[in-house]
Short mmCIF file of C-alpha atoms in Angstrom, two decimals:
data_model
loop_
_atom_site.label_atom_id
_atom_site.label_comp_id
_atom_site.label_asym_id
_atom_site.label_seq_id
_atom_site.Cartn_x
_atom_site.Cartn_y
_atom_site.Cartn_z
CA MET A 538 88.49 114.45 88.09
CA PRO A 539 91.98 113.28 86.71
CA TYR A 540 93.73 114.79 83.77
CA ASP A 541 95.65 112.91 81.35
CA LEU A 542 98.23 115.06 79.63
CA GLU A 543 101.82 115.38 78.30
CA ALA A 544 103.92 117.50 80.64
CA PRO A 545 107.19 119.10 80.15
CA VAL A 546 110.03 118.40 82.12
CA THR A 547 112.05 121.58 83.53
CA ARG A 548 114.61 119.80 85.43
CA ASN A 549 115.87 116.43 86.80
CA THR A 550 117.98 117.00 89.62
CA ASP A 551 120.49 113.97 90.76
CA LEU A 552 120.44 114.18 94.41
CA GLY A 553 123.15 111.31 94.81
CA HIS A 554 123.03 107.74 95.65
CA GLY A 555 120.43 106.78 92.76
CA ASN A 556 117.88 109.46 93.81
CA PHE A 557 116.25 112.16 91.87
CA LEU A 558 114.14 115.06 91.93
CA ILE A 559 112.05 115.55 88.77
CA GLU A 560 109.77 118.55 88.08
CA PHE A 561 107.50 119.00 85.36
CA GLU A 562 104.78 121.50 84.13
CA ALA A 563 101.25 120.28 84.63
CA PRO A 564 99.09 123.31 86.00
CA GLU A 565 95.88 121.63 85.46
CA ILE A 566 96.88 118.53 87.66
CA VAL A 567 98.76 120.48 90.51
CA GLY A 568 95.93 122.83 90.89
CA CYS A 569 93.56 120.42 92.72
CA MET A 570 95.92 118.35 94.23
CA LYS A 571 96.66 117.24 97.73
CA PRO A 572 99.58 115.81 99.52
CA ALA A 573 100.02 112.02 99.21
CA GLN A 574 98.00 111.56 95.82
CA PHE A 575 99.82 110.42 93.21
CA PHE A 576 100.48 110.27 89.44
CA MET A 577 100.68 107.34 86.54
CA ILE A 578 103.54 108.64 84.80
CA GLY A 579 104.83 107.24 81.46
CA VAL A 580 107.51 108.53 78.70
CA PRO A 581 106.15 109.02 75.07
CA GLY A 582 107.53 106.67 72.65
CA SER A 583 109.36 104.41 75.02
CA LYS A 584 108.99 100.77 75.25
CA LEU A 585 107.46 100.48 78.68
CA LEU A 586 104.05 98.89 78.36
CA LEU A 587 102.50 100.54 81.63
CA ARG A 588 102.83 103.81 83.30
CA ARG A 589 104.50 103.78 87.08
CA PRO A 590 102.90 105.21 89.86
CA PHE A 591 104.62 108.47 91.85
CA SER A 592 103.67 110.28 94.87
CA VAL A 593 103.59 113.93 94.47
CA CYS A 594 106.75 115.21 96.29
CA GLY A 595 106.28 119.08 95.91
CA LEU A 596 103.66 121.35 94.78
CA PRO A 597 103.53 125.11 94.37
CA GLY A 598 105.21 126.78 97.15
CA THR A 599 106.88 123.44 98.69
CA PHE A 600 110.29 124.50 97.41
CA ASP A 601 111.99 127.64 97.25
CA ASP A 602 113.06 127.26 93.83
CA GLY A 603 109.89 125.37 92.43
CA ARG A 604 108.08 126.67 89.55
CA PRO A 605 104.45 128.05 89.45
CA GLY A 606 102.22 125.29 88.07
CA SER A 607 104.78 122.73 88.16
CA ALA A 608 105.12 119.54 90.65
CA GLN A 609 108.13 117.58 91.70
CA VAL A 610 108.52 113.73 92.09
CA LEU A 611 111.00 111.90 94.34
CA TYR A 612 112.57 108.72 92.99
CA LYS A 613 114.96 106.28 93.23
CA VAL A 614 116.38 104.36 90.37
CA VAL A 615 115.60 100.49 91.01
CA GLY A 616 114.51 99.25 87.58
CA GLU A 617 113.96 99.98 84.11
CA GLY A 618 111.37 102.48 84.46
CA THR A 619 113.21 104.55 86.95
CA ALA A 620 116.38 104.37 85.16
CA LEU A 621 114.46 105.81 82.02
CA LEU A 622 113.24 108.49 84.17
CA ALA A 623 116.75 109.33 85.41
CA SER A 624 117.75 109.69 81.86
CA LEU A 625 115.60 112.56 80.92
CA ARG A 626 116.67 116.33 80.32
CA ALA A 627 114.83 119.31 80.48
CA GLY A 628 112.35 119.59 77.58
CA ALA A 629 111.53 115.95 77.52
CA ARG A 630 107.86 114.97 77.77
CA LEU A 631 105.97 112.85 80.27
CA GLU A 632 102.63 111.10 80.09
CA VAL A 633 101.13 111.96 83.31
CA LEU A 634 97.53 111.11 84.67
CA GLY A 635 96.39 112.81 87.90
CA PRO A 636 95.57 113.34 90.67
CA LEU A 637 94.73 110.12 91.72
CA GLY A 638 93.82 108.45 95.11
CA ARG A 639 93.27 109.69 98.55
CA GLY A 640 95.81 112.33 100.16
CA PHE A 641 96.69 113.42 103.61
CA GLU A 642 94.19 115.09 105.86
CA ALA A 643 95.35 117.80 108.28
CA PRO A 644 95.37 116.93 112.18
CA GLU A 645 92.77 117.90 114.33
CA PRO A 646 93.04 121.09 116.01
CA GLY A 647 95.67 120.82 118.95
CA ARG A 648 97.18 117.53 117.49
CA ARG A 649 100.85 117.92 116.42
CA ALA A 650 101.84 116.18 112.90
CA LEU A 651 104.52 113.62 113.37
CA PHE A 652 106.02 111.90 109.96
CA LEU A 653 107.60 108.41 109.88
CA ALA A 654 109.61 107.71 106.74
CA GLY A 655 111.46 104.85 105.61
CA GLY A 656 113.88 105.58 102.95
CA ILE A 657 112.05 106.92 99.85
CA GLY A 658 109.19 106.82 101.42
CA VAL A 659 109.56 110.00 102.60
CA ALA A 660 108.36 111.47 99.24
CA PRO A 661 104.78 112.11 100.31
CA PHE A 662 105.91 114.50 102.95
CA PRO A 663 107.26 117.57 101.76
CA ALA A 664 104.39 118.88 100.03
CA PHE A 665 102.55 118.28 103.33
CA ALA A 666 105.26 119.66 105.52
CA ALA A 667 104.97 122.74 103.64
CA ALA A 668 101.30 123.13 103.75
CA LEU A 669 101.13 122.56 107.71
CA ARG A 670 103.96 124.88 108.10
CA ARG A 671 102.20 127.91 106.08
CA GLU A 672 99.05 126.99 108.69
CA GLY A 673 101.39 127.71 111.42
CA ARG A 674 101.18 123.85 112.60
CA GLU A 675 104.11 122.02 114.13
CA VAL A 676 105.65 119.12 112.11
CA GLY A 677 108.31 116.62 113.23
CA LEU A 678 109.93 113.84 111.31
CA LEU A 679 111.30 110.40 112.33
CA TYR A 680 113.51 109.40 109.29
CA GLY A 681 114.85 105.92 108.72
CA ALA A 682 116.95 104.29 106.15
CA ARG A 683 119.25 101.50 105.56
CA THR A 684 122.38 103.95 105.18
CA ALA A 685 123.23 107.52 105.07
CA GLY A 686 122.89 107.70 101.15
CA ASP A 687 119.15 106.58 101.45
CA LEU A 688 118.01 109.60 103.29
CA PRO A 689 117.05 111.99 100.48
CA LEU A 690 115.85 115.71 101.05
CA LEU A 691 117.31 115.29 104.98
CA GLU A 692 118.69 118.97 104.71
CA TRP A 693 115.49 120.41 103.26
CA PHE A 694 113.46 118.55 106.34
CA GLU A 695 115.79 120.05 108.87
CA ARG A 696 114.96 123.60 107.86
CA VAL A 697 111.19 122.69 107.89
CA CYS A 698 110.33 120.41 110.50
CA ALA A 699 111.30 120.14 114.45
CA PRO A 700 112.17 117.62 115.76
CA VAL A 701 114.01 115.95 113.06
CA GLU A 702 115.49 112.30 114.05
CA VAL A 703 117.47 109.90 112.02
CA ALA A 704 117.90 106.37 112.41
CA THR A 705 119.93 104.08 110.03
CA GLU A 706 120.58 100.14 110.11
CA ASP A 707 124.25 100.51 109.63
CA GLY A 708 124.98 103.62 111.80
CA SER A 709 126.14 105.84 109.23
CA ARG A 710 123.99 108.63 110.25
CA GLY A 711 121.89 109.14 113.39
CA ARG A 712 120.71 106.32 115.56
CA ARG A 713 121.90 103.04 114.80
CA GLY A 714 118.47 100.89 114.43
CA LEU A 715 115.12 101.04 113.00
CA VAL A 716 112.90 104.36 112.66
CA THR A 717 110.36 102.56 115.05
CA ALA A 718 112.83 102.60 117.86
CA LEU A 719 112.72 106.45 117.45
CA LEU A 720 108.95 106.39 117.68
CA GLU A 721 109.09 104.41 120.74
CA GLU A 722 111.59 106.60 122.51
CA LEU A 723 110.11 109.93 121.39
CA LEU A 724 106.57 108.78 122.59
CA ARG A 725 107.86 107.62 126.06
CA LYS A 726 108.62 111.08 126.66
CA GLU A 727 105.39 112.96 125.33
CA ASP A 728 101.80 111.99 125.50
CA PRO A 729 100.87 110.08 122.29
CA SER A 730 97.45 111.38 122.14
CA ALA A 731 98.94 114.90 121.21
CA PHE A 732 100.04 113.55 118.09
CA HIS A 733 98.53 112.54 114.55
CA VAL A 734 101.14 110.03 113.06
CA TYR A 735 101.55 109.69 109.39
CA ALA A 736 103.96 107.04 108.00
CA CYS A 737 105.03 105.88 104.56
CA GLY A 738 107.70 103.22 103.88
CA PRO A 739 108.35 99.50 103.37
CA GLN A 740 105.43 97.40 104.24
CA PRO A 741 107.41 95.84 107.50
CA MET A 742 107.92 99.38 108.86
CA LEU A 743 104.19 100.25 108.35
CA LYS A 744 102.92 96.91 109.74
CA ALA A 745 105.01 97.78 112.82
CA VAL A 746 103.78 101.50 113.26
CA ALA A 747 100.17 99.96 112.70
CA GLN A 748 100.24 97.54 115.28
CA TRP A 749 102.14 100.54 117.74
CA ALA A 750 99.20 103.24 116.81
CA ARG A 751 96.53 100.36 117.80
CA ARG A 752 97.99 99.39 120.92
CA HIS A 753 98.30 103.00 122.05
CA ASP A 754 95.36 104.17 120.68
CA VAL A 755 96.98 107.14 118.36
CA ARG A 756 95.42 108.29 115.08
CA CYS A 757 97.66 106.90 112.34
CA ASP A 758 97.51 107.42 108.60
CA LEU A 759 99.46 105.28 106.21
CA SER A 760 100.52 106.09 102.93
CA LEU A 761 100.81 102.93 101.29
CA GLU A 762 102.91 101.87 98.13
CA ALA A 763 101.73 99.04 96.13
CA ARG A 764 102.64 97.91 92.20
CA MET A 765 99.70 98.96 89.95
CA ALA A 766 98.76 98.83 86.44
CA CYS A 767 96.28 101.34 85.92
CA GLY A 768 96.16 103.94 89.15
CA PHE A 769 92.22 104.17 88.91
CA GLY A 770 90.53 101.07 90.25
CA VAL A 771 90.20 98.54 87.25
CA CYS A 772 92.81 96.28 87.45
CA LEU A 773 92.27 95.22 90.99
CA GLY A 774 96.37 94.74 91.23
CA CYS A 775 96.82 96.77 94.10
CA VAL A 776 94.31 95.55 96.95
CA VAL A 777 94.95 95.11 100.35
CA PRO A 778 93.24 93.37 103.23
CA THR A 779 91.22 95.77 105.47
CA ARG A 780 88.93 95.19 108.18
CA GLY A 781 85.27 96.02 107.90
CA SER A 782 83.29 98.36 110.36
CA GLY A 783 80.43 95.65 111.25
CA PRO A 784 80.41 94.03 114.48
CA GLU A 785 81.98 90.92 113.22
CA GLY A 786 84.98 92.81 111.30
CA ASP A 787 84.96 90.71 108.38
CA VAL A 788 88.05 90.87 106.42
CA GLY A 789 87.69 92.35 102.93
CA PHE A 790 89.84 94.03 100.28
CA GLU A 791 90.63 97.66 99.07
CA ARG A 792 92.00 99.13 96.29
CA VAL A 793 95.24 101.36 97.16
CA CYS A 794 94.91 103.39 94.07
CA VAL A 795 91.30 104.30 94.90
CA GLU A 796 90.29 103.80 98.67
CA GLY A 797 94.23 104.89 99.31
CA PRO A 798 97.12 105.28 99.22
CA VAL A 799 96.13 107.06 102.64
CA MET A 800 94.19 104.58 104.83
CA ARG A 801 93.83 104.73 108.71
CA ALA A 802 96.03 102.39 110.22
CA GLU A 803 93.62 100.36 112.31
CA ARG A 804 91.65 99.49 109.22
CA LEU A 805 94.65 97.40 107.48
CA ALA A 806 94.14 93.71 108.42
CA TRP A 807 97.67 93.07 109.11
#
């Protein structure tokens, strides 16, 4: 059951290049939250009419300096709402609704977790990586972005995951090109069926990963990003086309905020 509460900001760290990691206290929410679930966040007294959706990035135990009962959200300043968040300091208060949506499920025994992230799409993975590592599971990351400045938390992942491979479109860090090329290269060397792939990023990237997973019959879960007004299934503003389970495979629509944000790749009618 989601909680709707005011949460005090404990810090708002500038990671550079417009990327921030904000931390707030919300023990009622974080105590029952799964990686890749999300919050709807607003700022009391602001002129913003609607709250914004943000994936949980860190839960207690994710980051060494994280405070008990607190969560961290990774965001990039791209508009009025995120610019307002970036202006907040410790002691400010947030309106927080959560946990919302469906989160990640752990890989089946014997399968290795492989994350694919596109830029700020890396946000859902720290909490999941930390949880899997505590269970002794192997975690790898393929991380793509336009440029080196769009790779927040890369150094943290390099301490937690192996392998970590990077691709940037301008060649300023790692391989020049797209993260999907790293996926093709890695799984030409290894058995694709040994992996459970998780991906989050821009829709063109997710479509390419979903198509690849269907071709190779690989379990792949996508954490979808969508604009939404409510976050709990009422407004229907975040629907995506999905394939039915019947013999006809009819296409219907499901809500990212309720049936997602994590969905099986083969279910998306892309």
